[in-house]
XYZ file of C-alpha atoms in Angstrom:
343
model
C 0.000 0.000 0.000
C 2.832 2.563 0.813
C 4.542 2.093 -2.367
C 0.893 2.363 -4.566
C 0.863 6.225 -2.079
C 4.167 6.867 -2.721
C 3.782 6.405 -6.578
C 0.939 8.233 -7.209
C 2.540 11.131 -4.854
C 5.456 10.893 -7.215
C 3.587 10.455 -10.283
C 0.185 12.857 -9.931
C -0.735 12.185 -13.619
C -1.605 8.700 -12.442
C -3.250 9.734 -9.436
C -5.887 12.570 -12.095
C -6.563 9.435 -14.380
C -7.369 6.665 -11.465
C -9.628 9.816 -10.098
C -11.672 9.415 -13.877
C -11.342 5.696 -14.057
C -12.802 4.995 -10.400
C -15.407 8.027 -10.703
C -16.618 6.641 -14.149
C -16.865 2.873 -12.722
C -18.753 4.497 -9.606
C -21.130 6.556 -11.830
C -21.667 3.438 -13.565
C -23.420 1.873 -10.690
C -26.626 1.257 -10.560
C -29.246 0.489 -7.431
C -32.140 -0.002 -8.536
C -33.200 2.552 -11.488
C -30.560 5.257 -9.135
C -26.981 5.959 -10.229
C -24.993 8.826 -9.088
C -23.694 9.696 -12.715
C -20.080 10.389 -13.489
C -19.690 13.697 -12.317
C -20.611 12.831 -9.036
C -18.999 9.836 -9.386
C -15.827 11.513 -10.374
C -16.133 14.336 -7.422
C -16.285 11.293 -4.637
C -13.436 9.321 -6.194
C -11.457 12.756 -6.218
C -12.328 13.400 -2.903
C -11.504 9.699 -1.710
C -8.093 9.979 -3.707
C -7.142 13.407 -2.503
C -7.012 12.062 0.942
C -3.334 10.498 -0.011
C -2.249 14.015 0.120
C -1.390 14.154 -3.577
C 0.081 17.584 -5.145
C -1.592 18.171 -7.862
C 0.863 21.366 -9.584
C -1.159 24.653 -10.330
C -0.684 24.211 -13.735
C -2.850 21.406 -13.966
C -5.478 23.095 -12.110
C -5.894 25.835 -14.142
C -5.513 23.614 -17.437
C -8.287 21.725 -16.541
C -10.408 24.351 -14.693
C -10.122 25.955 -18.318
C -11.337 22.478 -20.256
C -14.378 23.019 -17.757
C -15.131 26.275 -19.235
C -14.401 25.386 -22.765
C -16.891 22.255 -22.642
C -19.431 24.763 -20.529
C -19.131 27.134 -23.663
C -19.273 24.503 -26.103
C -22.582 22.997 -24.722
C -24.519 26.271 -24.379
C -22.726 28.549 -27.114
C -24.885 27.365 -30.059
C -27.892 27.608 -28.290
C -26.978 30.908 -26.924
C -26.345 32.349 -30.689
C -28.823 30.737 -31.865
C -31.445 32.250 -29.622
C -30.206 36.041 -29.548
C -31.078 35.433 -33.694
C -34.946 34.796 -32.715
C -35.151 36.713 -29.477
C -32.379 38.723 -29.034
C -33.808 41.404 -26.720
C -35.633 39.096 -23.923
C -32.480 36.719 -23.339
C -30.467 39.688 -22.867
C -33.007 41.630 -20.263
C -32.634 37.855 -18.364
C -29.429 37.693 -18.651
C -28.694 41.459 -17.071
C -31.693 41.233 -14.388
C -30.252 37.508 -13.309
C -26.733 38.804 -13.333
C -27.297 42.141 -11.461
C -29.881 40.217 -8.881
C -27.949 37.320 -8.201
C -24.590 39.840 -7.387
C -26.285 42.140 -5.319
C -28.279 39.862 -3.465
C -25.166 37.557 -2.810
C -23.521 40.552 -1.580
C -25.997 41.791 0.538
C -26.176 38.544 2.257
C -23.085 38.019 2.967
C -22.697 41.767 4.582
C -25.508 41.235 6.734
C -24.356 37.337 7.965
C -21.127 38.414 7.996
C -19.381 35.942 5.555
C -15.282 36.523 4.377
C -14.355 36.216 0.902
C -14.324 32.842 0.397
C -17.621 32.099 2.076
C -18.924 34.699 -0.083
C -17.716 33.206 -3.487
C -19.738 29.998 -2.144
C -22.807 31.792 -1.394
C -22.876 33.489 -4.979
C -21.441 29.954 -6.512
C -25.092 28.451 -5.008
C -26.769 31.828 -6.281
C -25.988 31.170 -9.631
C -25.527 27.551 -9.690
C -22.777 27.851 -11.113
C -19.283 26.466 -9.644
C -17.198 28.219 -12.087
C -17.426 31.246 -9.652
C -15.775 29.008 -7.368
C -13.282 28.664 -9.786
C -12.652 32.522 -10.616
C -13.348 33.720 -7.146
C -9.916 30.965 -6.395
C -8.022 32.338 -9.318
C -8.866 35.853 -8.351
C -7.271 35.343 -4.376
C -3.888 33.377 -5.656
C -3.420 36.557 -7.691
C -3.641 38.762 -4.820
C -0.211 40.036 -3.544
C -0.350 39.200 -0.265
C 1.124 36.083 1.805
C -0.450 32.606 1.875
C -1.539 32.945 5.418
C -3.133 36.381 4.087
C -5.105 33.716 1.014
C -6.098 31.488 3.372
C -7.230 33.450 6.352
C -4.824 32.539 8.683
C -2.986 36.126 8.910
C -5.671 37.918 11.164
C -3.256 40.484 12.559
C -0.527 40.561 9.740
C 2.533 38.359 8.859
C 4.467 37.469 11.564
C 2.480 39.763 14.147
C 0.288 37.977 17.017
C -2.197 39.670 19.910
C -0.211 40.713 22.766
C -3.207 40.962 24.602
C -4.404 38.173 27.050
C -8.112 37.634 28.241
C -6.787 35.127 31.059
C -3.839 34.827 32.930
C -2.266 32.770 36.127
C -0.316 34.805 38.453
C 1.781 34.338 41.866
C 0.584 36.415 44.570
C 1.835 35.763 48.990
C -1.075 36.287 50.675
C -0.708 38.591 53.269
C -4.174 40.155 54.332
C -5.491 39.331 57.366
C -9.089 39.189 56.159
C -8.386 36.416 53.375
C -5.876 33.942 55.971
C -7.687 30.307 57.608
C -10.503 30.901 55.130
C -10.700 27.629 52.575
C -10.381 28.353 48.844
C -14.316 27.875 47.948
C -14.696 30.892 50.493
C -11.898 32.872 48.934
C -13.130 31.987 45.227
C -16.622 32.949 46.130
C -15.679 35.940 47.387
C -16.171 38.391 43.530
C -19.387 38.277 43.487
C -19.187 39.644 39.613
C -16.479 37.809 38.160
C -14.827 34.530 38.273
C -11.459 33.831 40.181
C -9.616 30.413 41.155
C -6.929 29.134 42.798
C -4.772 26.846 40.961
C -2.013 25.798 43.163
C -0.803 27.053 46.700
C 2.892 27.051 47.841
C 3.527 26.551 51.419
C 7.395 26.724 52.566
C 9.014 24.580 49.961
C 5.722 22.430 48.718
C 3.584 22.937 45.887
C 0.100 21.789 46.389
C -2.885 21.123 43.948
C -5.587 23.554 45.346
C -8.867 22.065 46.389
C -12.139 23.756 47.546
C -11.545 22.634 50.809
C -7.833 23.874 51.146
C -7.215 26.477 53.602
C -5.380 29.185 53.052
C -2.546 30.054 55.517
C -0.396 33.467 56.219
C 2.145 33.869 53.517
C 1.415 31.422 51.262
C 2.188 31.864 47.241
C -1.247 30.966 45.629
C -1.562 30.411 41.971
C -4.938 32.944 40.977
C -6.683 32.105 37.728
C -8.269 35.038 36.344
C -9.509 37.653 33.274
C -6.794 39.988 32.979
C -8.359 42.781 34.054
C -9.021 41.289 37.253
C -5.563 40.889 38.063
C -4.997 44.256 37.523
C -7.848 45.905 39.149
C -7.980 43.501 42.252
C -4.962 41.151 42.491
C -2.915 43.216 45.067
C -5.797 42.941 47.570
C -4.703 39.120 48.249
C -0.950 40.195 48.410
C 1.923 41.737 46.237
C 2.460 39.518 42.896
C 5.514 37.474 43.344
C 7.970 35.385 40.756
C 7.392 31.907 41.069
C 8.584 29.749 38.117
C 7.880 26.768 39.726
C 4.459 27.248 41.103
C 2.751 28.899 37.705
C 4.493 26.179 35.543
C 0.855 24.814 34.914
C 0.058 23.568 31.191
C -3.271 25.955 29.900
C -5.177 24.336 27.345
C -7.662 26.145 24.788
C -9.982 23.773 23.529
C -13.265 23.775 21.409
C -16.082 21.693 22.901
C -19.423 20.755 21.139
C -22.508 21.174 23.669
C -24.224 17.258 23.256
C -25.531 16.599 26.746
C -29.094 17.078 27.503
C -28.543 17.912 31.123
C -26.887 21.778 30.030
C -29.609 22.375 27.541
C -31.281 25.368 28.099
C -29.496 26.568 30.777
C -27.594 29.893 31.209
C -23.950 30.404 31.388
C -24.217 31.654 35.117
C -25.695 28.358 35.795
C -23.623 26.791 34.666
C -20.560 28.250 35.714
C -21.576 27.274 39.087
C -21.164 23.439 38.598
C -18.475 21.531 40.288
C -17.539 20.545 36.192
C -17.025 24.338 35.317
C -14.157 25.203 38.419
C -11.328 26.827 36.410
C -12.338 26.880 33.156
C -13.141 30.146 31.304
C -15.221 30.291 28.397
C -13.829 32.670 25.711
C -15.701 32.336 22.757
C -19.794 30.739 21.925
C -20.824 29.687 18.471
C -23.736 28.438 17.283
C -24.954 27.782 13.737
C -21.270 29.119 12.740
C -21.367 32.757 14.111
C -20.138 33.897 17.427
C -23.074 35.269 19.687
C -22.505 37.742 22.476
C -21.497 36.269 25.963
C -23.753 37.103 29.156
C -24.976 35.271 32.037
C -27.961 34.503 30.831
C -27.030 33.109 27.539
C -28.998 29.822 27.504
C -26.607 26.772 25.928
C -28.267 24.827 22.851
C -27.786 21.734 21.490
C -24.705 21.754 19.003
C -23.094 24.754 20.162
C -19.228 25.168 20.217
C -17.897 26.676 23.613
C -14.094 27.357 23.407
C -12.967 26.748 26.602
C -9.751 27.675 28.600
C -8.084 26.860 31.793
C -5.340 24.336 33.263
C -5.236 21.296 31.339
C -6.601 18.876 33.840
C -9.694 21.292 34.441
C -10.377 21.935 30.784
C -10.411 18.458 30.103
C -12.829 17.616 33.033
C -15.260 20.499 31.740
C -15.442 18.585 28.322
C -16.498 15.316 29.597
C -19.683 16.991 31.106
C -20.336 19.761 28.350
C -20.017 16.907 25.274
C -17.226 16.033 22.966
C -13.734 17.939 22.041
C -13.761 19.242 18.809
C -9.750 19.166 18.323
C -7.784 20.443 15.158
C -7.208 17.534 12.844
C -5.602 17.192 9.800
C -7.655 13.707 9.196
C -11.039 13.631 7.464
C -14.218 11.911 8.258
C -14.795 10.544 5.192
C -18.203 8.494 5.953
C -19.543 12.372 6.724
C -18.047 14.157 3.670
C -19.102 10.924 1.074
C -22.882 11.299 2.690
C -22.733 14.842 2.561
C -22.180 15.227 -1.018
């Protein structure tokens, strides 16, 4: 099997012809009176094949994007001269009113929802029907002057250039006020009564300890505070001045999509649950449902399907996702039962 990959990765001209041959032999198949037909055929065998990671060069592309507009032209040219001889005005009134209607209502659609470029191109592609303007919208980007990340919407802040700015952080602080010492973390983390603060970790003399609601806090201990940023910087010297401690924030933070699926946090708002047992430690930066982002509040109510990107320790995050559903991690792999159904 590896040296049948390897070849065709070597050789793509084979891989482009065993794409025709098994799309031609699937469109062949019949259940019943049913068949997909060869184009279909042809798109699933492409899609199967293309999972072998197989460079096809640009050149190719373009050559045959161009055959598809050649045979287009060739099909519907004759008929197209041949009607502006009987009818010349009509088809050309359609044409302009289809033209101008289907552009302007694409791009008012994809203003109001939103949509980038490329989601754009699709929405107009399905407008017209027509997947050449997948084709030219493509063309049109890889002719831009600006960097592959810019083409493929990876490059939100520029090349090379990230966000300095941090929504949550872990710092060190001793605790030295009076009113905060023998109290147990639960007490101390209940304490904000509009925001959400944890302890992570607690340092006492030369031992680091995992934090537990039930831990009591003790006079000049280093505790590890999870918190937004601005909450460090409003409110963190309260507990004690920040310290340096390596050791004690060296805690692996995980950011991690997670796909709402249980029935138990259906309906219910984010300030309910942020006060489950499940939810200590996490933050939730980001909600999306139906592929948009919706605004955060306390009383957003959850629904079934939505993406929550979570972040927090590791341990916690992962915790938080075995309640709230399934982790939707990046993957370069495909689910190919889902993508062959789909189409």
């Amino acid at each position: 099997m590896d040296y049948v990959v390897r070849a065709l990765r070597e050789n793509p001209e084979l891989a482009v012809f065993l794409t025709l041959a098994v799309g031609f032999l699937i469109g062949r198949l019949k259940i019943g009176s049913f068949s997909l037909g060869t184009v279909v055929g042809t798109l699933l065998a492409g899609v199967l094949i293309g999972q072998l990671n197989i460079k096809v060069p640009g050149t190719v592309k373009s050559i045959f994007f161009l055959l598809f507009l050649f045979t287009t032209g060739y099909k519907v040219g004759p008929q197209f001269f041949r009607g502006l001889k009987r009818d010349a005005v009509p088809q050309v009134a359609l044409t302009v009113v289809l033209c101008t209607t289907c552009l302007l209502t694409g791009f008012a659609f994809a203003k109001i929802l939103g949509y980038d470029i490329g989601t754009a191109a699709g929405l107009l592609a399905g407008a017209f029907s027509e997947s050449t303007v997948i084709g030219t919208a493509g063309d049109a980007i890889q002719r831009l002057a600006i960097s592959e990340a810019e083409k493929t919407g990876s490059a939100e802040l520029g090349l090379g250039v990230m966000s300095a700015a941090r929504h949550f952080d872990i710092r060190a602080y001793r605790v030295t006020n009076p009113s905060l010492v023998n109290k147990t973390v639960g007490e101390l983390e209940a304490l904000p009564k509009d925001t959400r603060v944890f302890v992570v970790r607690i340092r006492r003399g030369g031992e680091i300890v995992e934090a537990t609601p039930t831990s009591v806090i003790r006079q000049d201990d280093v505790v590890a505070i999870a918190a937004k940023q601005e909450i460090h910087v409003e409110r963190g010297t309260k507990i004690g001045p920040e310290v340096d401690d390596k050791a004690l924030l060296d805690i692996p933070v995980e950011t991690l999509d997670v796909v709402e699926t249980q029935r138990a946090f259906i309906g219910k708002s984010l300030a309910e649950v942020a006060q489950l047992e499940s939810a200590r430690g996490v933050f939730l930066r980001k909600l999306i449902r139906g592929g948009q982002e919706i605004p955060i509040s306390a009383g957003t109510r959850i629904d079934r399907g939505d993406v929550l990107r979570l972040i927090g320790p590791k341990p916690e995050v992962e915790r938080a996702v075995k309640e709230l559903g399934y982790p939707d991690r990046p993957t370069t792999a495909t689910d190919m039962i889902f993508v062959g159904t789909g189409i």
